[in-house]
Amino acid sequence: MKPQIGVLAVQGDVREHARSLESLGATTRLVRRPEELEGLDGIVLPGGESTTMDKLLRAFDLRDPLRDRLQAGLPAYGSCAGMILLADRVLDATADQQTLGGLDVTVRRNAFGRQVDSFEEDLSMPEMLGESDRPVRAVFIRAPWVEAVGPEVRVLGTVATGPAAGRIVAVRQGNLLATSFHPEVTGDHRIHEYFLRMTRG
Ligand SMILES: NC(=O)CC[C@H](N)C(=O)O
């Protein structure tokens, strides 16, 4: 059976994720209401603006049901703002900003600084993609990085060069996967493919 994957659709680059998942054979459902969480095999939390997404999650009464599903083990992949939503701790958050949590990491919002609002870099991610695979072209757009990880978190990607060298930009803990970057904009579906494998257990 085709996996049924939700894409949180309150704000952000929803369509690109849905397209990527569908190109890999998944069925997608845009999620705006609590009922739409029923029967999903996994959910993608897209990039966008984490403060806005947090407000809308609460306004749509979706925050608590989604958090409950994540705690019950629903596999989730958060990209950029989605990574922030999954993080237990956020630096440079707005005063009333909340997250769904579950991922035992501290992320810093807009971490790469104003001069480099957006940039791209090749990341090799051997643990995720295999030793011999070509690197992932990672697109960062006002991206967070992961500043600290708990003992259960596996680091899957770090920046290789430049002032941010060594910064953590991809992590996994159990059923939760998060990247600082946006694989949905490059036409490279390997991160989504990895997530679909996670949803199959
Ligand atoms: N591309 C993105 O998702 C940017 C994230 C945004 N800077 C935030 O804090 O939510």
PDB file of C-alpha atoms and ligand atoms in Angstrom:
ATOM      1  CA  MET A   1       0.000   0.000   0.000  1.00  0.00           C
ATOM      2  CA  LYS A   2       1.091   3.534  -0.714  1.00  0.00           C
ATOM      3  CA  PRO A   3       2.178   5.422   2.402  1.00  0.00           C
ATOM      4  CA  GLN A   4      -0.185   8.231   3.355  1.00  0.00           C
ATOM      5  CA  ILE A   5       1.902  11.256   4.311  1.00  0.00           C
ATOM      6  CA  GLY A   6       0.516  14.488   5.722  1.00  0.00           C
ATOM      7  CA  VAL A   7       2.027  17.852   4.961  1.00  0.00           C
ATOM      8  CA  LEU A   8       1.261  20.479   7.574  1.00  0.00           C
ATOM      9  CA  ALA A   9      -0.408  23.169   5.494  1.00  0.00           C
ATOM     10  CA  VAL A  10      -0.942  26.168   7.759  1.00  0.00           C
ATOM     11  CA  GLN A  11       1.896  28.155   6.134  1.00  0.00           C
ATOM     12  CA  GLY A  12       5.151  27.687   4.237  1.00  0.00           C
ATOM     13  CA  ASP A  13       6.334  25.717   1.212  1.00  0.00           C
ATOM     14  CA  VAL A  14       3.720  23.002   1.405  1.00  0.00           C
ATOM     15  CA  ARG A  15       3.318  22.189  -2.289  1.00  0.00           C
ATOM     16  CA  GLU A  16       6.998  21.497  -2.931  1.00  0.00           C
ATOM     17  CA  HIS A  17       7.045  18.838  -0.209  1.00  0.00           C
ATOM     18  CA  ALA A  18       3.822  17.265  -1.458  1.00  0.00           C
ATOM     19  CA  ARG A  19       5.250  17.127  -4.986  1.00  0.00           C
ATOM     20  CA  SER A  20       8.482  15.526  -3.820  1.00  0.00           C
ATOM     21  CA  LEU A  21       6.647  12.888  -1.748  1.00  0.00           C
ATOM     22  CA  GLU A  22       4.259  12.097  -4.585  1.00  0.00           C
ATOM     23  CA  SER A  23       7.105  11.689  -7.056  1.00  0.00           C
ATOM     24  CA  LEU A  24       8.337   8.921  -4.715  1.00  0.00           C
ATOM     25  CA  GLY A  25       4.986   7.135  -4.785  1.00  0.00           C
ATOM     26  CA  ALA A  26       3.442   8.420  -1.556  1.00  0.00           C
ATOM     27  CA  THR A  27      -0.100   9.705  -1.240  1.00  0.00           C
ATOM     28  CA  THR A  28      -0.184  13.114   0.437  1.00  0.00           C
ATOM     29  CA  ARG A  29      -2.778  14.942   2.471  1.00  0.00           C
ATOM     30  CA  LEU A  30      -2.613  18.628   3.363  1.00  0.00           C
ATOM     31  CA  VAL A  31      -3.234  18.947   7.094  1.00  0.00           C
ATOM     32  CA  ARG A  32      -5.040  21.959   8.519  1.00  0.00           C
ATOM     33  CA  ARG A  33      -7.518  20.325  10.875  1.00  0.00           C
ATOM     34  CA  PRO A  34      -7.159  17.785  13.683  1.00  0.00           C
ATOM     35  CA  GLU A  35      -9.298  15.185  11.819  1.00  0.00           C
ATOM     36  CA  GLU A  36      -6.773  15.264   8.993  1.00  0.00           C
ATOM     37  CA  LEU A  37      -4.180  13.670  11.262  1.00  0.00           C
ATOM     38  CA  GLU A  38      -6.149  10.405  11.283  1.00  0.00           C
ATOM     39  CA  GLY A  39      -4.605   7.445   9.505  1.00  0.00           C
ATOM     40  CA  LEU A  40      -1.336   9.105   8.516  1.00  0.00           C
ATOM     41  CA  ASP A  41       1.887   7.107   8.247  1.00  0.00           C
ATOM     42  CA  GLY A  42       3.996  10.225   8.660  1.00  0.00           C
ATOM     43  CA  ILE A  43       3.893  14.013   8.487  1.00  0.00           C
ATOM     44  CA  VAL A  44       6.141  16.700   7.007  1.00  0.00           C
ATOM     45  CA  LEU A  45       6.467  20.065   8.721  1.00  0.00           C
ATOM     46  CA  PRO A  46       7.635  22.435   5.976  1.00  0.00           C
ATOM     47  CA  GLY A  47       9.786  25.525   6.052  1.00  0.00           C
ATOM     48  CA  GLY A  48       8.195  28.924   6.415  1.00  0.00           C
ATOM     49  CA  GLU A  49       8.074  31.081   9.491  1.00  0.00           C
ATOM     50  CA  SER A  50       8.046  29.165  12.754  1.00  0.00           C
ATOM     51  CA  THR A  51       6.432  31.957  14.785  1.00  0.00           C
ATOM     52  CA  THR A  52       3.542  32.237  12.303  1.00  0.00           C
ATOM     53  CA  MET A  53       3.169  28.472  12.089  1.00  0.00           C
ATOM     54  CA  ASP A  54       3.073  28.260  15.886  1.00  0.00           C
ATOM     55  CA  LYS A  55       0.318  30.902  16.052  1.00  0.00           C
ATOM     56  CA  LEU A  56      -1.718  29.215  13.320  1.00  0.00           C
ATOM     57  CA  LEU A  57      -1.305  25.763  14.890  1.00  0.00           C
ATOM     58  CA  ARG A  58      -2.858  27.162  18.037  1.00  0.00           C
ATOM     59  CA  ALA A  59      -5.549  29.123  16.164  1.00  0.00           C
ATOM     60  CA  PHE A  60      -6.574  25.969  14.229  1.00  0.00           C
ATOM     61  CA  ASP A  61      -6.648  23.876  17.450  1.00  0.00           C
ATOM     62  CA  LEU A  62      -4.069  21.664  15.798  1.00  0.00           C
ATOM     63  CA  ARG A  63      -1.159  22.108  18.165  1.00  0.00           C
ATOM     64  CA  ASP A  64      -2.195  19.717  20.937  1.00  0.00           C
ATOM     65  CA  PRO A  65      -3.539  16.928  18.687  1.00  0.00           C
ATOM     66  CA  LEU A  66      -0.388  17.084  16.546  1.00  0.00           C
ATOM     67  CA  ARG A  67       1.870  17.078  19.589  1.00  0.00           C
ATOM     68  CA  ASP A  68      -0.039  14.076  20.960  1.00  0.00           C
ATOM     69  CA  ARG A  69       0.403  12.194  17.677  1.00  0.00           C
ATOM     70  CA  LEU A  70       4.130  12.943  17.645  1.00  0.00           C
ATOM     71  CA  GLN A  71       4.446  11.742  21.233  1.00  0.00           C
ATOM     72  CA  ALA A  72       2.596   8.575  20.243  1.00  0.00           C
ATOM     73  CA  GLY A  73       5.299   7.925  17.618  1.00  0.00           C
ATOM     74  CA  LEU A  74       3.975   9.401  14.345  1.00  0.00           C
ATOM     75  CA  PRO A  75       7.089   9.781  12.153  1.00  0.00           C
ATOM     76  CA  ALA A  76       7.767  13.421  11.302  1.00  0.00           C
ATOM     77  CA  TYR A  77      10.223  15.299   9.121  1.00  0.00           C
ATOM     78  CA  GLY A  78      10.744  18.998   9.834  1.00  0.00           C
ATOM     79  CA  SER A  79      12.623  21.212   7.392  1.00  0.00           C
ATOM     80  CA  CYS A  80      13.906  24.627   8.527  1.00  0.00           C
ATOM     81  CA  ALA A  81      10.930  26.203  10.377  1.00  0.00           C
ATOM     82  CA  GLY A  82       9.700  22.597  10.714  1.00  0.00           C
ATOM     83  CA  MET A  83      12.949  21.738  12.508  1.00  0.00           C
ATOM     84  CA  ILE A  84      12.263  24.608  14.907  1.00  0.00           C
ATOM     85  CA  LEU A  85       8.744  23.266  15.552  1.00  0.00           C
ATOM     86  CA  LEU A  86      10.161  19.856  16.495  1.00  0.00           C
ATOM     87  CA  ALA A  87      12.878  21.218  18.789  1.00  0.00           C
ATOM     88  CA  ASP A  88      12.545  21.050  22.546  1.00  0.00           C
ATOM     89  CA  ARG A  89      14.508  24.299  22.970  1.00  0.00           C
ATOM     90  CA  VAL A  90      14.783  27.401  20.744  1.00  0.00           C
ATOM     91  CA  LEU A  91      17.271  30.258  21.011  1.00  0.00           C
ATOM     92  CA  ASP A  92      16.286  33.659  19.585  1.00  0.00           C
ATOM     93  CA  ALA A  93      12.622  32.675  19.774  1.00  0.00           C
ATOM     94  CA  THR A  94       9.980  35.373  20.097  1.00  0.00           C
ATOM     95  CA  ALA A  95       8.602  35.929  23.603  1.00  0.00           C
ATOM     96  CA  ASP A  96       5.503  33.760  23.288  1.00  0.00           C
ATOM     97  CA  GLN A  97       6.821  31.259  20.743  1.00  0.00           C
ATOM     98  CA  GLN A  98       6.048  27.619  21.511  1.00  0.00           C
ATOM     99  CA  THR A  99       7.137  24.447  19.763  1.00  0.00           C
ATOM    100  CA  LEU A 100       5.662  20.988  19.428  1.00  0.00           C
ATOM    101  CA  GLY A 101       8.906  19.527  20.734  1.00  0.00           C
ATOM    102  CA  GLY A 102       9.991  15.913  20.896  1.00  0.00           C
ATOM    103  CA  LEU A 103      13.449  16.383  19.452  1.00  0.00           C
ATOM    104  CA  ASP A 104      15.984  16.757  22.256  1.00  0.00           C
ATOM    105  CA  VAL A 105      17.932  19.573  20.613  1.00  0.00           C
ATOM    106  CA  THR A 106      18.548  23.274  21.072  1.00  0.00           C
ATOM    107  CA  VAL A 107      18.172  25.180  17.798  1.00  0.00           C
ATOM    108  CA  ARG A 108      19.066  28.769  17.084  1.00  0.00           C
ATOM    109  CA  ARG A 109      16.695  30.618  14.755  1.00  0.00           C
ATOM    110  CA  ASN A 110      18.163  32.640  11.873  1.00  0.00           C
ATOM    111  CA  ALA A 111      21.517  31.347  13.028  1.00  0.00           C
ATOM    112  CA  PHE A 112      23.627  31.963   9.957  1.00  0.00           C
ATOM    113  CA  GLY A 113      23.365  35.739  10.255  1.00  0.00           C
ATOM    114  CA  ARG A 114      22.033  38.544   8.109  1.00  0.00           C
ATOM    115  CA  GLN A 115      24.903  38.655   5.611  1.00  0.00           C
ATOM    116  CA  VAL A 116      24.122  35.126   4.538  1.00  0.00           C
ATOM    117  CA  ASP A 117      20.326  35.064   4.590  1.00  0.00           C
ATOM    118  CA  SER A 118      20.444  32.358   1.969  1.00  0.00           C
ATOM    119  CA  PHE A 119      23.241  30.157   0.740  1.00  0.00           C
ATOM    120  CA  GLU A 120      23.878  26.731  -0.672  1.00  0.00           C
ATOM    121  CA  GLU A 121      26.438  24.114   0.152  1.00  0.00           C
ATOM    122  CA  ASP A 122      27.227  20.511  -0.731  1.00  0.00           C
ATOM    123  CA  LEU A 123      26.800  18.268   2.281  1.00  0.00           C
ATOM    124  CA  SER A 124      28.018  14.728   2.386  1.00  0.00           C
ATOM    125  CA  MET A 125      25.680  12.681   4.536  1.00  0.00           C
ATOM    126  CA  PRO A 126      27.214   9.205   4.562  1.00  0.00           C
ATOM    127  CA  GLU A 127      25.204   7.818   7.455  1.00  0.00           C
ATOM    128  CA  MET A 128      21.985   8.801   5.767  1.00  0.00           C
ATOM    129  CA  LEU A 129      22.659   8.211   2.102  1.00  0.00           C
ATOM    130  CA  GLY A 130      25.484   5.696   1.918  1.00  0.00           C
ATOM    131  CA  GLU A 131      29.234   6.209   1.648  1.00  0.00           C
ATOM    132  CA  SER A 132      29.419   6.397  -2.121  1.00  0.00           C
ATOM    133  CA  ASP A 133      26.448   8.658  -2.808  1.00  0.00           C
ATOM    134  CA  ARG A 134      26.944  12.117  -4.224  1.00  0.00           C
ATOM    135  CA  PRO A 135      26.589  15.000  -1.734  1.00  0.00           C
ATOM    136  CA  VAL A 136      23.286  16.766  -1.122  1.00  0.00           C
ATOM    137  CA  ARG A 137      22.995  20.315  -2.432  1.00  0.00           C
ATOM    138  CA  ALA A 138      21.668  21.970   0.712  1.00  0.00           C
ATOM    139  CA  VAL A 139      19.746  25.236   0.333  1.00  0.00           C
ATOM    140  CA  PHE A 140      19.600  27.324   3.508  1.00  0.00           C
ATOM    141  CA  ILE A 141      17.046  30.163   3.741  1.00  0.00           C
ATOM    142  CA  ARG A 142      17.212  32.145   6.999  1.00  0.00           C
ATOM    143  CA  ALA A 143      17.929  28.780   8.495  1.00  0.00           C
ATOM    144  CA  PRO A 144      18.361  27.588  12.046  1.00  0.00           C
ATOM    145  CA  TRP A 145      21.233  25.389  13.152  1.00  0.00           C
ATOM    146  CA  VAL A 146      21.336  22.879  15.962  1.00  0.00           C
ATOM    147  CA  GLU A 147      23.426  24.169  18.806  1.00  0.00           C
ATOM    148  CA  ALA A 148      23.197  21.265  21.246  1.00  0.00           C
ATOM    149  CA  VAL A 149      21.918  17.696  21.052  1.00  0.00           C
ATOM    150  CA  GLY A 150      20.777  15.250  23.719  1.00  0.00           C
ATOM    151  CA  PRO A 151      22.188  11.729  24.042  1.00  0.00           C
ATOM    152  CA  GLU A 152      19.478  10.054  21.910  1.00  0.00           C
ATOM    153  CA  VAL A 153      20.030  12.352  18.911  1.00  0.00           C
ATOM    154  CA  ARG A 154      22.043  11.223  15.890  1.00  0.00           C
ATOM    155  CA  VAL A 155      23.810  13.932  13.941  1.00  0.00           C
ATOM    156  CA  LEU A 156      23.338  13.242  10.211  1.00  0.00           C
ATOM    157  CA  GLY A 157      24.830  16.354   8.651  1.00  0.00           C
ATOM    158  CA  THR A 158      27.192  19.207   9.459  1.00  0.00           C
ATOM    159  CA  VAL A 159      28.396  22.198   7.448  1.00  0.00           C
ATOM    160  CA  ALA A 160      31.824  21.434   5.969  1.00  0.00           C
ATOM    161  CA  THR A 161      33.381  24.813   5.190  1.00  0.00           C
ATOM    162  CA  GLY A 162      33.228  28.544   5.898  1.00  0.00           C
ATOM    163  CA  PRO A 163      32.417  30.425   9.097  1.00  0.00           C
ATOM    164  CA  ALA A 164      29.676  27.944  10.052  1.00  0.00           C
ATOM    165  CA  ALA A 165      31.894  24.862   9.585  1.00  0.00           C
ATOM    166  CA  GLY A 166      30.984  22.111  12.010  1.00  0.00           C
ATOM    167  CA  ARG A 167      27.471  23.405  12.656  1.00  0.00           C
ATOM    168  CA  ILE A 168      24.849  20.674  12.862  1.00  0.00           C
ATOM    169  CA  VAL A 169      22.163  20.903  10.157  1.00  0.00           C
ATOM    170  CA  ALA A 170      20.559  17.439  10.064  1.00  0.00           C
ATOM    171  CA  VAL A 171      19.502  15.235  12.970  1.00  0.00           C
ATOM    172  CA  ARG A 172      17.389  12.223  13.778  1.00  0.00           C
ATOM    173  CA  GLN A 173      15.954  10.952  17.039  1.00  0.00           C
ATOM    174  CA  GLY A 174      13.761   7.879  16.739  1.00  0.00           C
ATOM    175  CA  ASN A 175      10.862   8.731  14.443  1.00  0.00           C
ATOM    176  CA  LEU A 176      11.779  12.406  14.172  1.00  0.00           C
ATOM    177  CA  LEU A 177      13.978  13.741  11.367  1.00  0.00           C
ATOM    178  CA  ALA A 178      14.959  17.386  10.892  1.00  0.00           C
ATOM    179  CA  THR A 179      17.104  19.410   8.503  1.00  0.00           C
ATOM    180  CA  SER A 180      18.003  23.105   8.550  1.00  0.00           C
ATOM    181  CA  PHE A 181      17.897  23.125   4.776  1.00  0.00           C
ATOM    182  CA  HIS A 182      15.217  22.712   2.082  1.00  0.00           C
ATOM    183  CA  PRO A 183      15.596  19.544  -0.006  1.00  0.00           C
ATOM    184  CA  GLU A 184      12.156  20.134  -1.531  1.00  0.00           C
ATOM    185  CA  VAL A 185      13.458  22.993  -3.707  1.00  0.00           C
ATOM    186  CA  THR A 186      16.305  21.179  -5.457  1.00  0.00           C
ATOM    187  CA  GLY A 187      14.565  18.253  -7.154  1.00  0.00           C
ATOM    188  CA  ASP A 188      16.777  15.863  -5.154  1.00  0.00           C
ATOM    189  CA  HIS A 189      14.354  13.538  -3.378  1.00  0.00           C
ATOM    190  CA  ARG A 190      16.812  11.496  -1.324  1.00  0.00           C
ATOM    191  CA  ILE A 191      15.953  13.113   2.034  1.00  0.00           C
ATOM    192  CA  HIS A 192      12.239  12.486   1.441  1.00  0.00           C
ATOM    193  CA  GLU A 193      13.087   8.951   0.368  1.00  0.00           C
ATOM    194  CA  TYR A 194      14.944   8.415   3.642  1.00  0.00           C
ATOM    195  CA  PHE A 195      11.921   9.769   5.524  1.00  0.00           C
ATOM    196  CA  LEU A 196       9.572   7.423   3.661  1.00  0.00           C
ATOM    197  CA  ARG A 197      11.801   4.519   4.711  1.00  0.00           C
ATOM    198  CA  MET A 198      11.476   5.747   8.313  1.00  0.00           C
ATOM    199  CA  THR A 199       7.689   5.682   8.023  1.00  0.00           C
ATOM    200  CA  ARG A 200       7.848   2.030   6.948  1.00  0.00           C
ATOM    201  CA  GLY A 201       9.730   1.296  10.194  1.00  0.00           C
TER     202      GLY A 201
HETATM  203  N1  LIG B   1      13.111  28.918   5.631  1.00  0.00           N
HETATM  204  C1  LIG B   1      12.656  28.857   6.842  1.00  0.00           C
HETATM  205  O1  LIG B   1      11.866  27.972   7.208  1.00  0.00           O
HETATM  206  C2  LIG B   1      13.066  29.967   7.753  1.00  0.00           C
HETATM  207  C3  LIG B   1      12.759  29.753   9.207  1.00  0.00           C
HETATM  208  C4  LIG B   1      12.500  31.071   9.895  1.00  0.00           C
HETATM  209  N2  LIG B   1      13.688  31.881   9.937  1.00  0.00           N
HETATM  210  C5  LIG B   1      11.928  30.827  11.277  1.00  0.00           C
HETATM  211  O2  LIG B   1      12.485  31.206  12.242  1.00  0.00           O
HETATM  212  O3  LIG B   1      10.896  30.216  11.381  1.00  0.00           O
END
